[in-house]
PDB file of C-alpha atoms in Angstrom:
ATOM      1  CA  MET A   1      21.128   7.763 -12.211  1.00  0.00           C
ATOM      2  CA  ILE A   2      23.863   8.749  -9.508  1.00  0.00           C
ATOM      3  CA  LEU A   3      27.337   8.199  -9.453  1.00  0.00           C
ATOM      4  CA  ALA A   4      28.912   5.402  -7.161  1.00  0.00           C
ATOM      5  CA  ARG A   5      31.615   3.297  -5.512  1.00  0.00           C
ATOM      6  CA  VAL A   6      30.461  -0.508  -4.561  1.00  0.00           C
ATOM      7  CA  LEU A   7      31.869  -1.236  -1.417  1.00  0.00           C
ATOM      8  CA  GLY A   8      31.128  -4.708  -1.364  1.00  0.00           C
ATOM      9  CA  PRO A   9      28.526  -7.628  -1.069  1.00  0.00           C
ATOM     10  CA  VAL A  10      25.488  -7.581   1.100  1.00  0.00           C
ATOM     11  CA  VAL A  11      24.885 -11.659   2.088  1.00  0.00           C
ATOM     12  CA  ALA A  12      21.648 -12.601   3.325  1.00  0.00           C
ATOM     13  CA  THR A  13      19.816 -15.671   3.026  1.00  0.00           C
ATOM     14  CA  ILE A  14      16.989 -15.054   5.346  1.00  0.00           C
ATOM     15  CA  LYS A  15      15.306 -12.586   2.660  1.00  0.00           C
ATOM     16  CA  HIS A  16      11.575 -11.782   0.965  1.00  0.00           C
ATOM     17  CA  PRO A  17      11.860 -14.344  -2.257  1.00  0.00           C
ATOM     18  CA  ALA A  18      11.707 -11.676  -4.657  1.00  0.00           C
ATOM     19  CA  PHE A  19      15.231 -11.465  -3.703  1.00  0.00           C
ATOM     20  CA  ALA A  20      16.399 -15.063  -4.530  1.00  0.00           C
ATOM     21  CA  GLY A  21      19.329 -14.985  -6.941  1.00  0.00           C
ATOM     22  CA  HIS A  22      20.068 -11.496  -7.133  1.00  0.00           C
ATOM     23  CA  THR A  23      23.541 -10.257  -6.110  1.00  0.00           C
ATOM     24  CA  LEU A  24      23.115  -7.629  -3.375  1.00  0.00           C
ATOM     25  CA  LEU A  25      25.959  -4.590  -3.631  1.00  0.00           C
ATOM     26  CA  LEU A  26      26.189  -2.006  -1.104  1.00  0.00           C
ATOM     27  CA  CYS A  27      26.969   0.907  -2.420  1.00  0.00           C
ATOM     28  CA  GLN A  28      28.829   4.484  -1.878  1.00  0.00           C
ATOM     29  CA  PRO A  29      26.879   7.481  -3.917  1.00  0.00           C
ATOM     30  CA  VAL A  30      29.743  10.228  -4.883  1.00  0.00           C
ATOM     31  CA  ASP A  31      29.733  13.687  -6.187  1.00  0.00           C
ATOM     32  CA  GLU A  32      30.809  13.778  -9.655  1.00  0.00           C
ATOM     33  CA  THR A  33      34.754  14.168  -8.076  1.00  0.00           C
ATOM     34  CA  GLY A  34      34.570  10.869  -6.320  1.00  0.00           C
ATOM     35  CA  LYS A  35      34.046  12.013  -2.937  1.00  0.00           C
ATOM     36  CA  ALA A  36      31.525  10.646  -0.900  1.00  0.00           C
ATOM     37  CA  ALA A  37      28.297  11.965  -0.899  1.00  0.00           C
ATOM     38  CA  GLY A  38      25.273  11.028   0.894  1.00  0.00           C
ATOM     39  CA  ALA A  39      23.813   7.526   2.789  1.00  0.00           C
ATOM     40  CA  GLU A  40      24.782   3.867   1.497  1.00  0.00           C
ATOM     41  CA  ILE A  41      22.744   2.624  -0.400  1.00  0.00           C
ATOM     42  CA  ILE A  42      22.182  -1.763  -0.993  1.00  0.00           C
ATOM     43  CA  ALA A  43      21.012  -2.362  -4.865  1.00  0.00           C
ATOM     44  CA  VAL A  44      20.872  -5.777  -7.401  1.00  0.00           C
ATOM     45  CA  ASP A  45      24.017  -5.794  -9.406  1.00  0.00           C
ATOM     46  CA  HIS A  46      22.479  -5.847 -12.915  1.00  0.00           C
ATOM     47  CA  ALA A  47      25.832  -5.648 -14.756  1.00  0.00           C
ATOM     48  CA  GLN A  48      28.409  -7.607 -13.120  1.00  0.00           C
ATOM     49  CA  ALA A  49      30.183  -4.836 -11.111  1.00  0.00           C
ATOM     50  CA  GLY A  50      33.108  -5.708  -8.402  1.00  0.00           C
ATOM     51  CA  GLN A  51      33.744  -4.134  -5.375  1.00  0.00           C
ATOM     52  CA  GLY A  52      35.812  -1.151  -5.977  1.00  0.00           C
ATOM     53  CA  ASP A  53      33.946  -0.414  -9.133  1.00  0.00           C
ATOM     54  CA  LEU A  54      32.495   3.126 -10.386  1.00  0.00           C
ATOM     55  CA  VAL A  55      28.843   2.364 -10.888  1.00  0.00           C
ATOM     56  CA  LEU A  56      25.442   3.725 -11.925  1.00  0.00           C
ATOM     57  CA  VAL A  57      22.660   3.638  -9.506  1.00  0.00           C
ATOM     58  CA  MET A  58      19.700   3.556 -11.034  1.00  0.00           C
ATOM     59  CA  ARG A  59      16.920   4.394  -7.721  1.00  0.00           C
ATOM     60  CA  GLU A  60      13.305   3.867  -9.615  1.00  0.00           C
ATOM     61  CA  GLY A  61      11.017   1.522  -8.545  1.00  0.00           C
ATOM     62  CA  ASN A  62       9.245   1.161 -11.733  1.00  0.00           C
ATOM     63  CA  GLY A  63      12.774   1.109 -13.473  1.00  0.00           C
ATOM     64  CA  VAL A  64      14.102  -1.636 -11.999  1.00  0.00           C
ATOM     65  CA  ARG A  65      10.938  -3.614 -12.082  1.00  0.00           C
ATOM     66  CA  GLN A  66      11.093  -3.588 -16.048  1.00  0.00           C
ATOM     67  CA  VAL A  67      15.068  -4.188 -15.741  1.00  0.00           C
ATOM     68  CA  LEU A  68      14.713  -7.230 -13.939  1.00  0.00           C
ATOM     69  CA  LYS A  69      11.599  -8.334 -15.441  1.00  0.00           C
ATOM     70  CA  GLN A  70       9.920  -9.084 -12.054  1.00  0.00           C
ATOM     71  CA  LYS A  71       6.352  -6.882 -11.606  1.00  0.00           C
ATOM     72  CA  MET A  72       5.809  -6.297  -7.805  1.00  0.00           C
ATOM     73  CA  ALA A  73       9.163  -6.906  -6.655  1.00  0.00           C
ATOM     74  CA  PRO A  74       9.786  -4.802  -3.579  1.00  0.00           C
ATOM     75  CA  ILE A  75      13.187  -3.799  -5.053  1.00  0.00           C
ATOM     76  CA  ARG A  76      14.215   0.014  -5.758  1.00  0.00           C
ATOM     77  CA  SER A  77      17.476  -0.026  -6.640  1.00  0.00           C
ATOM     78  CA  VAL A  78      19.425  -1.353  -9.572  1.00  0.00           C
ATOM     79  CA  ILE A  79      23.347  -1.180 -10.960  1.00  0.00           C
ATOM     80  CA  ALA A  80      22.347  -0.493 -14.363  1.00  0.00           C
ATOM     81  CA  ALA A  81      26.254  -0.043 -15.728  1.00  0.00           C
ATOM     82  CA  VAL A  82      29.512   0.359 -14.489  1.00  0.00           C
ATOM     83  CA  VAL A  83      31.077   3.728 -15.491  1.00  0.00           C
ATOM     84  CA  ASP A  84      34.898   3.721 -17.978  1.00  0.00           C
ATOM     85  CA  HIS A  85      35.762   7.423 -17.445  1.00  0.00           C
ATOM     86  CA  VAL A  86      33.387  10.561 -16.044  1.00  0.00           C
ATOM     87  CA  GLU A  87      34.465  13.506 -18.243  1.00  0.00           C
ATOM     88  CA  ARG A  88      33.104  17.060 -16.366  1.00  0.00           C
ATOM     89  CA  GLY A  89      33.477  20.442 -19.188  1.00  0.00           C
TER      90      GLY A  89
ATOM     91  CA  MET B   1      17.574  -0.705  -0.201  1.00  0.00           C
ATOM     92  CA  TYR B   2      19.791   0.594   2.841  1.00  0.00           C
ATOM     93  CA  LEU B   3      20.818  -1.243   5.930  1.00  0.00           C
ATOM     94  CA  GLY B   4      19.037  -1.298   9.388  1.00  0.00           C
ATOM     95  CA  GLU B   5      19.582  -2.264  12.994  1.00  0.00           C
ATOM     96  CA  VAL B   6      16.462  -3.603  14.933  1.00  0.00           C
ATOM     97  CA  ARG B   7      16.299  -1.398  17.965  1.00  0.00           C
ATOM     98  CA  GLY B   8      12.795  -2.826  19.469  1.00  0.00           C
ATOM     99  CA  THR B   9       9.175  -3.483  18.742  1.00  0.00           C
ATOM    100  CA  VAL B  10       5.832  -1.408  18.109  1.00  0.00           C
ATOM    101  CA  VAL B  11       2.814  -2.283  19.463  1.00  0.00           C
ATOM    102  CA  ALA B  12      -0.432  -0.778  17.557  1.00  0.00           C
ATOM    103  CA  THR B  13      -4.212  -1.647  18.818  1.00  0.00           C
ATOM    104  CA  VAL B  14      -6.278   0.989  16.577  1.00  0.00           C
ATOM    105  CA  LYS B  15      -4.479   0.786  13.190  1.00  0.00           C
ATOM    106  CA  TYR B  16      -5.451   0.587   9.247  1.00  0.00           C
ATOM    107  CA  GLU B  17      -6.878  -2.956   8.458  1.00  0.00           C
ATOM    108  CA  GLY B  18      -4.312  -4.056   6.207  1.00  0.00           C
ATOM    109  CA  LEU B  19      -1.651  -4.119   9.334  1.00  0.00           C
ATOM    110  CA  GLU B  20      -3.629  -6.356  11.130  1.00  0.00           C
ATOM    111  CA  GLY B  21      -1.032  -9.117  12.096  1.00  0.00           C
ATOM    112  CA  LYS B  22       2.085  -7.232  10.782  1.00  0.00           C
ATOM    113  CA  LYS B  23       4.653  -6.758  13.051  1.00  0.00           C
ATOM    114  CA  LEU B  24       5.948  -3.204  13.572  1.00  0.00           C
ATOM    115  CA  LEU B  25       9.831  -2.923  14.472  1.00  0.00           C
ATOM    116  CA  LEU B  26      11.680   0.007  15.288  1.00  0.00           C
ATOM    117  CA  VAL B  27      14.574  -0.222  12.890  1.00  0.00           C
ATOM    118  CA  GLN B  28      17.666   2.656  13.154  1.00  0.00           C
ATOM    119  CA  PRO B  29      19.082   2.687   9.517  1.00  0.00           C
ATOM    120  CA  VAL B  30      23.290   2.590   9.748  1.00  0.00           C
ATOM    121  CA  ASP B  31      25.918   2.457   7.705  1.00  0.00           C
ATOM    122  CA  HIS B  32      27.881  -0.822   7.296  1.00  0.00           C
ATOM    123  CA  ALA B  33      30.067  -0.298  10.157  1.00  0.00           C
ATOM    124  CA  ARG B  34      26.973  -0.277  12.110  1.00  0.00           C
ATOM    125  CA  LYS B  35      26.898   3.756  12.736  1.00  0.00           C
ATOM    126  CA  PRO B  36      23.896   5.240  13.040  1.00  0.00           C
ATOM    127  CA  VAL B  37      22.948   7.477   9.951  1.00  0.00           C
ATOM    128  CA  GLY B  38      19.838   9.188  10.191  1.00  0.00           C
ATOM    129  CA  SER B  39      17.167   8.884  12.563  1.00  0.00           C
ATOM    130  CA  MET B  40      14.952   5.775  13.933  1.00  0.00           C
ATOM    131  CA  GLU B  41      12.056   4.654  11.393  1.00  0.00           C
ATOM    132  CA  VAL B  42       9.265   1.935  12.246  1.00  0.00           C
ATOM    133  CA  ALA B  43       9.108  -0.625   9.717  1.00  0.00           C
ATOM    134  CA  VAL B  44       6.884  -3.491   8.994  1.00  0.00           C
ATOM    135  CA  ASP B  45       8.628  -6.658   9.620  1.00  0.00           C
ATOM    136  CA  THR B  46       8.488  -9.678   6.613  1.00  0.00           C
ATOM    137  CA  VAL B  47      11.101 -12.163   7.908  1.00  0.00           C
ATOM    138  CA  GLN B  48      10.804 -12.351  10.886  1.00  0.00           C
ATOM    139  CA  ALA B  49      13.449  -9.920  12.234  1.00  0.00           C
ATOM    140  CA  GLY B  50      14.189  -9.665  15.986  1.00  0.00           C
ATOM    141  CA  VAL B  51      15.311  -6.859  18.055  1.00  0.00           C
ATOM    142  CA  GLY B  52      19.069  -6.761  17.634  1.00  0.00           C
ATOM    143  CA  ASP B  53      19.092  -8.068  13.932  1.00  0.00           C
ATOM    144  CA  PHE B  54      21.151  -6.184  11.017  1.00  0.00           C
ATOM    145  CA  VAL B  55      18.991  -6.065   8.870  1.00  0.00           C
ATOM    146  CA  TYR B  56      18.278  -4.290   5.313  1.00  0.00           C
ATOM    147  CA  LEU B  57      14.946  -2.602   4.451  1.00  0.00           C
ATOM    148  CA  VAL B  58      13.330  -0.967   0.938  1.00  0.00           C
ATOM    149  CA  GLY B  59      11.751   2.531   1.497  1.00  0.00           C
ATOM    150  CA  SER B  60       8.546   3.955  -0.028  1.00  0.00           C
ATOM    151  CA  ARG B  61       6.337   2.353  -2.601  1.00  0.00           C
ATOM    152  CA  GLU B  62       8.351  -1.185  -2.350  1.00  0.00           C
ATOM    153  CA  ALA B  63       8.153  -1.376   1.175  1.00  0.00           C
ATOM    154  CA  ALA B  64       4.100  -1.760   0.518  1.00  0.00           C
ATOM    155  CA  LEU B  65       4.529  -3.686  -2.423  1.00  0.00           C
ATOM    156  CA  ALA B  66       6.625  -6.496   0.017  1.00  0.00           C
ATOM    157  CA  LEU B  67       3.212  -7.084   1.793  1.00  0.00           C
ATOM    158  CA  ASP B  68       1.001  -9.555   0.564  1.00  0.00           C
ATOM    159  CA  PRO B  69      -1.876  -7.821  -0.272  1.00  0.00           C
ATOM    160  CA  TRP B  70      -0.028  -5.064  -1.318  1.00  0.00           C
ATOM    161  CA  PHE B  71      -2.435  -1.822  -0.858  1.00  0.00           C
ATOM    162  CA  VAL B  72      -1.247  -1.745   2.634  1.00  0.00           C
ATOM    163  CA  PRO B  73       0.045   2.241   3.920  1.00  0.00           C
ATOM    164  CA  VAL B  74       3.930   1.415   4.567  1.00  0.00           C
ATOM    165  CA  ASP B  75       6.903   3.040   3.629  1.00  0.00           C
ATOM    166  CA  ALA B  76       9.160   0.729   4.997  1.00  0.00           C
ATOM    167  CA  ALA B  77       9.919  -2.595   5.473  1.00  0.00           C
ATOM    168  CA  ILE B  78      12.545  -5.112   6.598  1.00  0.00           C
ATOM    169  CA  VAL B  79      13.195  -7.652   3.954  1.00  0.00           C
ATOM    170  CA  GLY B  80      16.296  -9.156   4.823  1.00  0.00           C
ATOM    171  CA  ILE B  81      18.063 -10.680   7.742  1.00  0.00           C
ATOM    172  CA  VAL B  82      22.309  -9.286   7.005  1.00  0.00           C
ATOM    173  CA  ASP B  83      24.483 -12.692   7.112  1.00  0.00           C
ATOM    174  CA  ASP B  84      27.712 -10.564   6.700  1.00  0.00           C
ATOM    175  CA  VAL B  85      28.477  -7.510   4.795  1.00  0.00           C
ATOM    176  CA  ASP B  86      31.571  -7.421   3.217  1.00  0.00           C
ATOM    177  CA  ALA B  87      32.994  -3.760   2.459  1.00  0.00           C
ATOM    178  CA  LYS B  88      35.993  -2.022   1.425  1.00  0.00           C
ATOM    179  CA  PRO B  89      36.574   1.358   2.206  1.00  0.00           C
ATOM    180  CA  PHE B  90      38.024   3.511  -0.726  1.00  0.00           C
ATOM    181  CA  ALA B  91      39.636   6.507  -0.848  1.00  0.00           C
ATOM    182  CA  SER B  92      38.387   9.669  -2.326  1.00  0.00           C
ATOM    183  CA  LYS B  93      40.050  10.494  -5.416  1.00  0.00           C
TER     184      LYS B  93
END
């Protein structure tokens, strides 16, 4: 999983049927200090995340299909959790 | 999944049989401000996107899953046409 900041929702009316009913959130991956690290990714929300939240994004297809309970879904990333805090040793 | 802009079409007569009838589009991955990120790629279209459309794509094995039948050699598929992205920038701490 990676840490990411939720930038906001992506709205698309015309889309593949597997995405019906899902909220898509645009996320900016960040490093452990909160600095942007890498390109933006779109993830299906499964943790009721909101704009500005720090979240965990899971980016493995089979895991995503297990979480969403959708076989064969062309979805690769899901927001698995909203992060309370990050502590570095 | 990631955002992209459709920049053109790709025509290929000689290709793997699973790609027959599938539209191949030239797509530039972009960020929410439509600024290019990385290089252009070719994606199979599943939503009748056109040149100039703001779209989102899925890569890797999931791109093949977007097609039916799914066992086709693609690694990028357009799976949605974006109406709006409401992105609030955040301050890096």
